[in-house]
Amino acid sequence: MKISRIPIKDSRGRGAKGGFADAIRDKAGPAGMYVNILGKEATSLVGRRRTDRKGPSDAAIPSPASLPPVERRIRIAATDDAAFRSVVAAREGECAHGGYLHAVTFPIAMELMSKKSFPLRLLGLIHLENSVTQHRPVTLDTTVKVRVRVKEFGSHRRGTTVRILAEIWDSSGELAYTDESLYLSKQASGGAEKSDRATASGNSARDHRPDPRVGLTLIGQWRLPSTTGRAYAKVSGDANPIHLSNASAKLFGMKGAIAHGMYCASRALSQVTSDPSAPCEWTVEFGAPVQLPSTVSIWRDLSSESSGTRTLLRGVGPKKRKNFEFSWQSAGTSG
C-alpha cells in the first residue's frame, strides 16, 4: 500500500524534520517503518536492560495527555482499496472498505508508538482486540485527515496494556471512522511469583477451555495458503516479519508465520455484510494465532440474529482453538 503524504506536519503544525529516519520511512514504506521501530529498540535497549526484567514502574508510564498525537492527511486511492478488497474477499465498492481504513491508520499508529516518549517496546507487543465505529462512508479518491493518539494505559495480569485511538475525518470535515486498538506489553510482568501464578492459571484454563463451536453453526472454511501474510502485507502496509515467512517469523521467536489479525477481521467484515463501507459498529477479539498455511472454520451465531441485533462470527482452528471472535451490527440496529 502506498500512502500519499500531503504536507507532513506534526500535531503542532510544524513541518517534518526531514531526518534520516523520516527519509527512510517515506521512501521505503513498510520497510522504513520497521527501521524506525528497530531504531527505537536499539537506542533504548541499554537504558532499559536493567528495568525490563521487572517491567516499567507506574511512574515510568506517562499520562496519555503528555504524548502528542500524530496527524496526517492521506489520499484514499481507489486502486489501493480495490487491491485490499481482492485480498480480503470483498467485492468492489464505491467507498473505502472498513478494514482498509484501519490499514490507512496503521503506519501512523506505528509512528506514534515508535517515538522515544512512548514507554513500551514495540517488538513483542500483542494485539488483543479492536473496536471500530464507521460513522459514515469514506469516498474513494478523496483526501482525509487521520489523527492517532494514546487513549489510555491499563493493567493486565500479563503486563501493561495500551489503547490507541485512530480517527478519520472525511473530505467534508466530518468524523467518519474511529478505531480503538488494544495492545498488550508483557515487559511489565510484575515479577516471577506473579508470572508463576499466571502460568499455572493459564494451564488450568487451557485444560478446561470451552468448545468455541457450541451454539454456533458452521457456515464455511477459509483455506489460507502460506502466502496469505505476504499478500495482506502488500495491501495493508503491515510488513511485520512474523507474518511474512516461517524463517522471518522464527527470528522473532515464533513457531512459524501467522496470519495478520486484521486480515481475519477484514475478511470477516467482508463476509457479514455486502457493503463493508456502510455505517456500522464492529469489534474483534483475537485468540490463538492462525498458523500459515491452515484452514480456519467459520462459525456463526444464528440465534443472536433472530432478534436483529448483531452478527457474530468465530474463527476456529485445529484442536478447537478459537482464533478470533468478530461481532458486527449496522448503524440502524440496537441492542
Coordinates of C-alpha atoms in Angstrom, one line a residue:
M1 CA 0.0 0.0 0.0
K2 CA 1.4 3.4 -0.9
I3 CA 0.4 6.2 1.3
S4 CA 0.3 9.7 -0.3
R5 CA 1.5 12.3 2.1
I6 CA 0.5 15.9 1.6
P7 CA 2.4 18.4 3.5
I8 CA 3.5 16.5 6.5
K9 CA 3.1 18.3 9.8
D10 CA 3.1 17.2 13.4
S11 CA 0.3 17.8 15.8
R12 CA 1.5 21.3 16.5
G13 CA 1.5 22.3 12.8
R14 CA 5.3 22.1 12.4
G15 CA 6.9 20.8 9.3
A16 CA 8.6 17.4 9.2
K17 CA 12.2 17.3 10.4
G18 CA 13.4 15.6 7.3
G19 CA 15.9 13.5 9.2
F20 CA 17.3 10.1 8.1
A21 CA 14.6 8.1 9.8
D22 CA 11.9 10.2 8.2
A23 CA 13.5 9.9 4.8
I24 CA 13.8 6.1 5.2
R25 CA 10.1 5.8 6.2
D26 CA 8.8 8.0 3.4
K27 CA 10.9 6.4 0.7
A28 CA 10.8 2.8 1.8
G29 CA 7.2 2.4 3.0
P30 CA 6.7 -0.5 5.4
A31 CA 10.4 -1.4 5.5
G32 CA 11.2 2.1 6.6
M33 CA 8.5 1.9 9.3
Y34 CA 10.2 -1.1 10.8
V35 CA 13.6 0.5 10.5
N36 CA 12.2 3.2 12.8
I37 CA 10.9 0.5 15.2
L38 CA 14.2 -1.3 15.3
G39 CA 16.0 2.0 15.8
K40 CA 13.9 2.8 18.8
E41 CA 14.6 -0.7 20.2
A42 CA 18.3 -0.4 19.7
T43 CA 18.6 3.1 21.3
S44 CA 16.5 2.2 24.3
L45 CA 18.0 -1.3 24.9
V46 CA 20.8 -0.2 27.1
G47 CA 18.7 2.2 29.2
R48 CA 16.0 -0.4 29.8
R49 CA 18.2 -3.5 30.2
R50 CA 18.0 -3.3 34.0
T51 CA 14.3 -2.5 34.2
D52 CA 12.8 -4.8 31.5
R53 CA 13.0 -7.8 33.7
K54 CA 10.6 -6.3 36.2
G55 CA 8.8 -4.1 33.7
P56 CA 8.3 -0.3 33.8
S57 CA 7.1 1.1 37.1
D58 CA 3.9 3.0 37.4
A59 CA 6.0 6.2 37.5
A60 CA 7.5 5.2 34.1
I61 CA 4.1 5.2 32.4
P62 CA 3.3 8.7 31.3
S63 CA -0.1 10.3 31.2
P64 CA -1.6 9.8 27.7
A65 CA -2.2 13.6 27.5
S66 CA 1.6 14.1 27.7
L67 CA 2.1 12.1 24.5
P68 CA 1.3 14.4 21.5
P69 CA -0.9 12.8 18.8
V70 CA 0.2 12.4 15.2
E71 CA -1.8 13.8 12.4
R72 CA -1.6 13.2 8.7
R73 CA -3.6 14.0 5.5
I74 CA -3.9 10.9 3.4
R75 CA -5.2 10.2 -0.1
I76 CA -7.7 7.3 -0.1
A77 CA -6.9 5.8 -3.5
A78 CA -9.4 3.7 -5.3
T79 CA -6.7 1.4 -6.7
D80 CA -5.4 0.7 -3.2
D81 CA -8.8 0.0 -1.9
A82 CA -9.5 -2.4 -4.8
A83 CA -6.3 -4.3 -4.1
F84 CA -7.2 -4.6 -0.5
R85 CA -10.6 -5.9 -1.3
S86 CA -9.2 -8.6 -3.6
V87 CA -7.1 -9.9 -0.7
V88 CA -9.9 -10.0 1.9
A89 CA -12.5 -11.5 -0.4
A90 CA -14.7 -8.4 -0.8
R91 CA -16.5 -7.2 -3.9
E92 CA -15.6 -3.8 -5.4
G93 CA -17.3 -0.8 -3.9
E94 CA -17.7 2.9 -4.3
C95 CA -16.4 3.8 -0.8
A96 CA -13.5 2.6 1.3
H97 CA -13.6 -0.9 2.9
G98 CA -13.7 -0.5 6.7
G99 CA -10.6 -2.8 7.0
Y100 CA -8.7 -0.7 4.5
L101 CA -9.4 2.4 6.7
H102 CA -7.7 0.6 9.6
A103 CA -4.7 -0.2 7.3
V104 CA -4.5 3.5 6.4
T105 CA -4.2 4.4 10.1
F106 CA -1.8 1.6 11.0
P107 CA 1.6 3.2 9.9
I108 CA 0.6 6.4 11.6
A109 CA -0.1 4.4 14.8
M110 CA 3.3 2.8 14.5
E111 CA 4.9 6.2 14.0
L112 CA 3.3 7.3 17.3
M113 CA 4.4 4.2 19.2
S114 CA 8.0 4.3 17.8
K115 CA 8.7 7.7 19.4
K116 CA 11.1 7.7 22.2
S117 CA 8.5 9.1 24.5
F118 CA 6.3 6.0 24.1
P119 CA 7.2 3.9 27.2
L120 CA 6.5 0.3 25.8
R121 CA 8.7 -1.7 23.5
L122 CA 7.0 -2.5 20.1
L123 CA 8.8 -5.8 19.5
G124 CA 6.7 -8.5 21.2
L125 CA 3.6 -6.2 21.5
I126 CA 0.5 -8.4 21.4
H127 CA -2.6 -7.2 19.5
L128 CA -5.6 -8.2 21.7
E129 CA -8.7 -6.5 20.1
N130 CA -10.2 -3.7 18.0
S131 CA -13.4 -1.7 18.3
V132 CA -14.5 0.2 15.2
T133 CA -17.3 2.7 14.6
Q134 CA -17.9 3.5 10.9
H135 CA -19.8 6.8 11.2
R136 CA -20.2 7.4 7.5
P137 CA -18.7 6.0 4.2
V138 CA -15.4 7.4 3.0
T139 CA -15.5 8.3 -0.7
L140 CA -12.6 6.9 -2.7
D141 CA -10.0 9.2 -4.3
T142 CA -10.5 11.9 -1.7
T143 CA -8.2 13.3 0.9
V144 CA -8.9 12.6 4.6
K145 CA -7.4 13.7 7.9
V146 CA -6.1 11.0 10.2
R147 CA -5.3 11.6 13.9
V148 CA -3.8 8.9 16.2
R149 CA -3.2 9.2 19.9
V150 CA -2.8 7.2 23.0
K151 CA -6.1 6.9 24.7
E152 CA -5.1 5.1 27.9
F153 CA -2.7 2.7 29.6
G154 CA -4.0 -0.2 31.7
S155 CA -3.0 -3.1 33.9
H156 CA -3.3 -6.7 32.8
R157 CA -2.4 -9.9 34.6
R158 CA 0.3 -10.5 32.0
G159 CA 1.7 -6.9 31.8
T160 CA 0.6 -3.5 30.7
T161 CA -2.0 -2.6 28.0
V162 CA -2.2 0.4 25.8
R163 CA -5.3 1.6 23.8
I164 CA -4.5 3.5 20.7
L165 CA -7.3 5.7 19.2
A166 CA -7.3 6.4 15.5
E167 CA -9.8 8.8 13.9
I168 CA -10.5 9.7 10.3
W169 CA -12.3 12.9 9.1
D170 CA -13.5 12.8 5.6
S171 CA -13.0 15.5 2.9
S172 CA -16.1 17.4 4.2
G173 CA -14.5 17.6 7.7
E174 CA -17.0 15.1 9.2
L175 CA -15.8 12.4 11.6
A176 CA -16.1 9.2 9.5
Y177 CA -14.3 6.5 11.3
T178 CA -13.0 5.7 14.8
D179 CA -10.8 2.7 15.6
E180 CA -9.5 1.6 19.1
S181 CA -6.7 -0.9 19.1
L182 CA -5.8 -2.6 22.3
Y183 CA -2.2 -4.0 22.7
L184 CA -0.5 -5.9 25.5
S185 CA 3.1 -5.5 26.5
K186 CA 4.4 -8.4 28.6
Q187 CA 7.5 -6.4 29.6
A188 CA 5.7 -5.3 32.8
S189 CA 5.3 -8.8 34.3
G190 CA 5.1 -7.9 38.0
G191 CA 7.8 -10.4 39.0
A192 CA 8.4 -14.2 38.9
E193 CA 5.9 -15.1 41.6
K194 CA 3.1 -13.4 39.8
S195 CA 4.3 -14.9 36.5
D196 CA 4.3 -18.4 38.0
R197 CA 0.7 -18.0 39.3
A198 CA -0.4 -16.7 35.9
T199 CA 1.3 -19.7 34.1
A200 CA -0.5 -22.1 36.4
S201 CA -3.8 -20.3 35.9
G202 CA -3.2 -20.3 32.2
N203 CA -2.5 -24.0 32.2
S204 CA -5.7 -24.7 34.2
A205 CA -7.7 -22.5 31.8
R206 CA -6.3 -24.4 28.8
D207 CA -7.3 -27.7 30.4
H208 CA -10.9 -26.6 30.8
R209 CA -11.2 -24.5 27.6
P210 CA -14.8 -24.4 26.4
D211 CA -15.6 -25.6 22.9
P212 CA -16.0 -22.3 20.9
R213 CA -18.3 -24.0 18.4
V214 CA -21.1 -24.8 20.9
G215 CA -24.3 -23.0 20.0
L216 CA -23.0 -21.8 16.6
T217 CA -23.5 -23.1 13.1
L218 CA -20.7 -23.9 10.7
I219 CA -21.0 -21.7 7.6
G220 CA -17.7 -22.3 5.8
Q221 CA -14.0 -22.6 5.8
W222 CA -11.1 -20.3 4.9
R223 CA -8.2 -22.2 3.4
L224 CA -5.2 -19.9 3.9
P225 CA -2.0 -20.6 2.0
S226 CA 1.4 -19.8 3.2
T227 CA 1.4 -16.6 1.0
T228 CA -1.5 -15.1 3.0
G229 CA 0.6 -12.9 5.2
R230 CA 2.7 -11.5 2.3
A231 CA -0.4 -10.8 0.3
Y232 CA -2.0 -8.8 3.2
A233 CA 1.3 -7.1 4.0
K234 CA 1.4 -5.8 0.4
V235 CA -2.1 -4.2 0.5
S236 CA -2.1 -3.1 4.2
G237 CA 1.5 -1.8 4.8
D238 CA 1.9 -4.1 7.8
A239 CA 5.1 -6.0 6.9
N240 CA 5.8 -7.4 10.4
P241 CA 8.2 -10.3 9.8
I242 CA 6.1 -12.7 11.9
H243 CA 3.6 -12.7 9.0
L244 CA 5.9 -13.0 6.0
S245 CA 7.6 -16.4 6.2
N246 CA 8.5 -19.2 8.5
A247 CA 12.1 -18.1 8.5
S248 CA 11.5 -14.5 9.4
A249 CA 8.9 -15.4 12.0
K250 CA 11.3 -17.8 13.7
L251 CA 13.8 -15.0 14.0
F252 CA 11.3 -13.3 16.3
G253 CA 10.5 -16.3 18.4
M254 CA 7.5 -17.7 16.6
K255 CA 7.0 -21.3 15.6
G256 CA 6.2 -20.1 12.1
A257 CA 4.4 -17.4 10.1
I258 CA 1.0 -16.4 11.3
A259 CA -1.9 -14.5 9.6
H260 CA -2.5 -10.9 10.5
G261 CA -5.3 -10.5 13.0
M262 CA -6.7 -7.6 10.9
Y263 CA -6.7 -9.8 7.8
C264 CA -9.1 -12.1 9.7
A265 CA -11.2 -9.1 10.9
S266 CA -11.3 -7.5 7.4
R267 CA -12.3 -10.8 5.8
A268 CA -15.0 -11.4 8.5
L269 CA -16.3 -7.9 7.8
S270 CA -16.5 -8.8 4.1
Q271 CA -18.4 -11.9 4.9
V272 CA -21.1 -10.4 7.3
T273 CA -22.1 -7.5 5.1
S274 CA -22.4 -6.8 1.4
D275 CA -21.2 -3.2 2.0
P276 CA -18.2 -3.1 4.3
S277 CA -18.0 0.7 3.9
A278 CA -21.5 1.4 5.3
P279 CA -22.1 2.9 8.8
C280 CA -21.8 0.2 11.4
E281 CA -20.0 -0.9 14.6
W282 CA -17.8 -3.9 14.9
T283 CA -15.4 -5.5 17.3
V284 CA -12.8 -8.2 17.0
E285 CA -11.1 -10.2 19.8
F286 CA -8.0 -12.2 18.9
G287 CA -7.3 -15.6 20.3
A288 CA -4.9 -18.3 19.2
P289 CA -2.7 -17.2 16.2
V290 CA -3.6 -18.5 12.8
Q291 CA -0.6 -20.5 11.7
L292 CA 0.1 -20.5 7.9
P293 CA -0.8 -22.4 5.9
S294 CA -4.0 -23.6 7.7
T295 CA -7.8 -23.9 7.4
V296 CA -10.0 -21.8 9.6
S297 CA -13.6 -23.0 10.2
I298 CA -16.1 -20.1 10.3
W299 CA -19.0 -20.5 12.8
R300 CA -21.9 -18.1 13.0
D301 CA -24.3 -17.4 15.9
L302 CA -27.7 -17.6 14.2
S303 CA -29.6 -17.2 17.4
S304 CA -28.4 -13.7 18.0
E305 CA -29.5 -12.7 14.5
S306 CA -33.1 -13.7 15.1
S307 CA -33.6 -10.6 17.3
G308 CA -31.9 -8.4 14.6
T309 CA -29.3 -7.1 17.0
R310 CA -25.9 -8.3 15.8
T311 CA -24.0 -10.8 13.7
L312 CA -21.3 -12.9 15.5
L313 CA -18.6 -15.0 13.7
R314 CA -15.9 -17.1 15.3
G315 CA -12.9 -18.4 13.5
V316 CA -11.9 -21.8 14.9
G317 CA -8.6 -23.6 14.1
P318 CA -7.1 -27.0 14.8
K319 CA -7.8 -28.6 18.2
K320 CA -10.9 -26.4 18.6
R321 CA -8.8 -23.3 19.4
K322 CA -10.6 -20.0 18.9
N323 CA -8.6 -17.8 16.5
F324 CA -10.9 -14.8 16.7
E325 CA -14.4 -13.6 17.5
F326 CA -16.0 -10.9 15.3
S327 CA -19.2 -9.1 16.3
W328 CA -20.9 -6.7 13.9
Q329 CA -24.1 -4.6 13.8
S330 CA -25.3 -2.0 11.3
A331 CA -25.9 1.6 12.4
G332 CA -29.6 1.0 12.1
T333 CA -29.8 -1.7 14.7
S334 CA -29.5 -1.5 18.5
G335 CA -29.5 -3.9 21.4

